[in-house]
């Protein structure tokens, strides 16, 4: 049995047995894990407030070979994010982020970049809850990218020619960006402004992206949201639902 320690974000919890909970964490070193927190629903639980959604904590847990559930042993709050819990829209946004991380990331597959990205998005939302929607778009683009589902923004997926700044890219139902010639009139054109926003997600941290994008016209934000939702929808449709143990 291994004793492991890592930094982790609480994605969600659900009740288990009489007094326990199962906690789904996104960890820095082990990816998404599910841990049993024994006795955490008792009045004097040693876990205190550390298992609230989106708390950042240092956790210690035991892992037995070939067992999917690990046993939580200790938690230490690094950042509570309790300040976010008063806003229904923010909570819904965070829950959405947590759900997508669980959907996209196979359990126990380390992905430190994903951990850092989600943590940075959370920090950006803490700094300015008014930017929630912009940060969520950033999160969606990066989740797609880190899990290998974001089309190449820089070049045509067919002829491999690099797009120039003023060129329209076209997307067909296969989620590939193509130049005008290769698309042969099929698919929808991505506006130049949308392509610029997508490029901005690649060079900026989430808070800077949100700040820079505040002036984005509503129709471009809608276009960006439609694009990410379309890409995410296609990925989830073709994901085999093997992870039913993740509620
Ligand atoms: Zn082409």
Coordinates of C-alpha atoms and ligand atoms in Angstrom, one line a residue:
X1 CA 0.0 0.0 0.0
X2 CA 1.4 3.4 -1.0
X3 CA 1.1 6.6 1.0
X4 CA 0.9 9.5 -1.3
X5 CA 0.8 13.3 -0.9
X6 CA -0.2 15.9 -3.4
X7 CA -1.9 19.2 -4.0
X8 CA -5.5 18.8 -5.0
X9 CA -8.7 20.6 -5.9
X10 CA -12.0 19.2 -4.8
X11 CA -14.2 18.8 -7.8
X12 CA -17.3 17.2 -6.2
X13 CA -18.4 15.1 -3.3
X14 CA -21.2 12.6 -2.7
X15 CA -22.4 10.8 0.3
X16 CA -21.3 7.3 0.9
X17 CA -22.6 5.0 3.6
X18 CA -23.7 6.4 6.9
X19 CA -21.0 9.0 7.7
X20 CA -18.6 9.0 4.8
X21 CA -18.2 10.8 1.5
X22 CA -16.5 10.1 -1.8
X23 CA -14.5 13.0 -2.9
X24 CA -13.4 13.5 -6.5
X25 CA -10.2 15.4 -6.6
X26 CA -8.1 16.8 -9.5
X27 CA -4.6 16.3 -8.2
X28 CA -1.3 17.8 -9.3
X29 CA 0.5 14.5 -9.6
X30 CA -2.1 11.8 -10.1
X31 CA -4.8 13.3 -12.2
X32 CA -8.4 12.8 -11.2
X33 CA -8.8 10.5 -8.3
X34 CA -11.7 9.3 -6.1
X35 CA -11.1 9.1 -2.4
X36 CA -13.2 7.9 0.5
X37 CA -13.3 10.4 3.4
X38 CA -14.2 8.3 6.4
X39 CA -16.4 9.9 9.0
X40 CA -16.3 13.2 7.3
X41 CA -20.1 13.8 7.8
X42 CA -19.7 13.5 11.6
X43 CA -20.0 16.7 13.6
X44 CA -16.3 16.7 14.6
X45 CA -14.7 15.5 11.4
X46 CA -11.0 16.0 11.1
X47 CA -11.5 17.2 7.6
X48 CA -13.4 20.3 8.6
X49 CA -14.2 22.5 5.6
X50 CA -11.4 21.1 3.5
X51 CA -13.8 19.0 1.3
X52 CA -15.9 21.9 0.1
X53 CA -16.0 22.1 -3.7
X54 CA -13.0 23.8 -5.2
X55 CA -11.0 24.0 -2.1
X56 CA -7.3 23.7 -2.8
X57 CA -5.7 21.4 -0.3
X58 CA -2.7 19.3 0.4
X59 CA -3.9 15.8 0.8
X60 CA -2.5 12.5 2.0
X61 CA -4.0 9.3 0.9
X62 CA -3.5 5.5 0.8
X63 CA -3.7 3.6 -2.4
X64 CA -3.9 -0.1 -2.7
X65 CA -3.0 -1.8 -5.9
X66 CA -5.8 -2.5 -8.3
X67 CA -8.3 -0.5 -6.3
X68 CA -10.0 2.5 -7.9
X69 CA -11.0 4.1 -4.6
X70 CA -8.2 5.5 -2.4
X71 CA -8.5 6.2 1.3
X72 CA -8.1 9.8 2.3
X73 CA -6.0 10.2 5.4
X74 CA -5.3 13.9 5.9
X75 CA -6.1 17.3 4.4
X76 CA -4.7 20.7 4.9
X77 CA -6.5 23.7 3.3
X78 CA -4.2 25.8 1.1
X79 CA -7.0 28.0 -0.2
X80 CA -10.7 27.7 0.7
X81 CA -12.4 29.7 -2.1
X82 CA -15.2 30.1 0.4
X83 CA -15.6 33.7 -0.9
X84 CA -17.0 32.3 -4.2
X85 CA -19.8 30.3 -2.6
X86 CA -22.2 33.2 -2.2
X87 CA -22.8 33.6 -5.9
X88 CA -25.1 31.1 -7.6
X89 CA -23.8 31.8 -11.1
X90 CA -20.2 31.4 -9.9
X91 CA -21.0 28.1 -8.2
X92 CA -22.8 26.9 -11.3
X93 CA -19.7 27.8 -13.4
X94 CA -17.4 26.0 -11.1
X95 CA -19.6 22.9 -11.1
X96 CA -19.6 23.0 -14.8
X97 CA -15.8 23.1 -14.9
X98 CA -15.6 20.2 -12.4
X99 CA -18.0 18.1 -14.5
X100 CA -16.0 18.7 -17.7
X101 CA -12.7 17.8 -16.1
X102 CA -14.2 14.5 -14.9
X103 CA -15.7 13.8 -18.3
X104 CA -12.5 14.6 -20.2
X105 CA -9.8 13.2 -17.9
X106 CA -9.4 9.4 -17.5
X107 CA -8.9 8.7 -13.8
X108 CA -5.4 8.3 -12.4
X109 CA -3.8 9.7 -15.5
X110 CA -1.3 12.4 -14.3
X111 CA -1.7 15.7 -16.1
X112 CA 0.0 18.5 -14.3
X113 CA -0.7 21.1 -17.0
X114 CA -4.4 20.4 -16.6
X115 CA -4.1 20.9 -12.8
X116 CA -2.2 24.2 -13.3
X117 CA -4.7 25.4 -15.9
X118 CA -7.8 24.7 -13.7
X119 CA -6.1 26.3 -10.7
X120 CA -5.2 29.4 -12.7
X121 CA -8.8 29.7 -14.0
X122 CA -10.0 29.4 -10.4
X123 CA -7.7 32.2 -9.4
X124 CA -8.9 34.3 -12.2
X125 CA -12.5 33.9 -11.2
X126 CA -11.5 34.7 -7.6
X127 CA -9.9 37.9 -8.8
X128 CA -13.0 39.0 -10.8
X129 CA -16.2 37.1 -10.7
X130 CA -17.6 39.4 -13.3
X131 CA -15.3 37.7 -15.8
X132 CA -16.7 34.2 -15.1
X133 CA -18.0 33.6 -18.6
X134 CA -14.7 34.7 -20.3
X135 CA -12.7 32.5 -18.0
X136 CA -15.0 29.6 -18.8
X137 CA -14.4 30.0 -22.5
X138 CA -10.7 30.0 -21.8
X139 CA -11.0 26.9 -19.7
X140 CA -13.0 25.1 -22.5
X141 CA -10.4 25.9 -25.2
X142 CA -7.6 24.7 -22.9
X143 CA -9.3 21.6 -21.8
X144 CA -9.9 20.7 -25.4
X145 CA -6.2 21.5 -26.2
X146 CA -4.7 19.6 -23.3
X147 CA -6.8 16.5 -24.0
X148 CA -5.9 16.6 -27.6
X149 CA -9.2 17.7 -29.1
X150 CA -8.5 21.3 -30.2
X151 CA -8.1 21.8 -33.9
X152 CA -4.8 23.3 -35.0
X153 CA -5.3 27.1 -35.0
X154 CA -2.1 27.8 -36.9
X155 CA -2.4 25.8 -40.1
X156 CA -4.8 24.2 -42.5
X157 CA -5.5 20.6 -41.3
X158 CA -5.5 19.5 -45.0
X159 CA -2.7 21.2 -46.9
X160 CA -0.7 22.2 -43.7
X161 CA -0.2 25.7 -45.0
X162 CA 0.1 28.2 -42.1
X163 CA -2.9 30.6 -41.9
X164 CA -2.1 34.2 -42.3
X165 CA -3.6 36.7 -39.8
X166 CA -6.3 37.9 -42.1
X167 CA -7.4 34.6 -43.6
X168 CA -10.7 32.9 -42.7
X169 CA -10.6 29.3 -41.5
X170 CA -13.5 26.9 -42.1
X171 CA -14.7 24.1 -39.9
X172 CA -16.6 21.1 -41.0
X173 CA -18.3 18.4 -38.9
X174 CA -14.9 16.6 -38.4
X175 CA -13.6 19.5 -36.2
X176 CA -10.7 20.3 -38.5
X177 CA -9.8 23.9 -39.4
X178 CA -9.2 24.2 -43.2
X179 CA -8.2 27.0 -45.6
X180 CA -10.8 28.2 -48.1
X181 CA -9.4 26.1 -50.9
X182 CA -9.3 22.9 -49.0
X183 CA -12.7 23.4 -47.4
X184 CA -14.2 23.6 -50.9
X185 CA -17.1 25.7 -49.7
X186 CA -18.1 23.2 -46.9
X187 CA -18.3 24.0 -43.3
X188 CA -18.7 27.3 -41.4
X189 CA -16.3 30.1 -41.6
X190 CA -14.7 31.3 -38.3
X191 CA -14.6 35.0 -38.2
X192 CA -11.2 36.8 -38.0
X193 CA -12.1 38.2 -34.7
X194 CA -12.9 34.7 -33.3
X195 CA -9.6 33.4 -34.6
X196 CA -7.8 36.3 -32.9
X197 CA -9.6 35.4 -29.6
X198 CA -8.6 31.8 -30.0
X199 CA -5.0 32.8 -30.5
X200 CA -5.2 35.0 -27.5
X201 CA -6.1 32.0 -25.3
X202 CA -2.8 30.4 -26.4
X203 CA -0.5 33.3 -25.4
X204 CA -2.2 34.6 -22.3
X205 CA -2.9 33.4 -18.7
X206 CA -6.7 33.2 -17.9
X207 CA -6.8 36.4 -15.9
X208 CA -5.0 38.4 -18.6
X209 CA -7.2 36.8 -21.3
X210 CA -10.3 37.8 -19.4
X211 CA -9.0 41.4 -19.0
X212 CA -8.1 41.7 -22.6
X213 CA -11.4 40.2 -23.8
X214 CA -13.7 42.4 -21.8
X215 CA -14.2 44.6 -24.9
X216 CA -15.0 41.6 -27.0
X217 CA -18.3 42.2 -28.8
X218 CA -21.2 40.0 -27.7
X219 CA -21.6 38.4 -31.0
X220 CA -18.0 37.2 -31.0
X221 CA -18.4 35.9 -27.5
X222 CA -21.4 34.0 -28.7
X223 CA -19.4 32.6 -31.7
X224 CA -16.6 31.5 -29.4
X225 CA -19.1 29.8 -27.0
X226 CA -20.9 28.1 -29.9
X227 CA -17.5 26.8 -31.2
X228 CA -16.3 25.4 -27.9
X229 CA -19.7 23.9 -27.1
X230 CA -19.8 22.2 -30.5
X231 CA -16.3 20.8 -30.1
X232 CA -17.0 19.6 -26.6
X233 CA -20.3 18.1 -27.6
X234 CA -18.6 16.1 -30.4
X235 CA -15.9 14.8 -28.1
X236 CA -18.5 13.7 -25.5
X237 CA -20.7 12.0 -28.1
X238 CA -17.8 9.8 -29.2
X239 CA -16.5 9.1 -25.7
X240 CA -17.4 5.5 -24.7
X241 CA -19.2 5.8 -21.4
X242 CA -16.9 3.5 -19.6
X243 CA -16.5 5.7 -16.6
X244 CA -19.9 5.2 -15.2
X245 CA -18.5 4.9 -11.7
X246 CA -17.8 8.6 -11.9
X247 CA -21.1 10.1 -11.0
Ligands
LIG1 ZN1 -5.6 24.0 -47.0

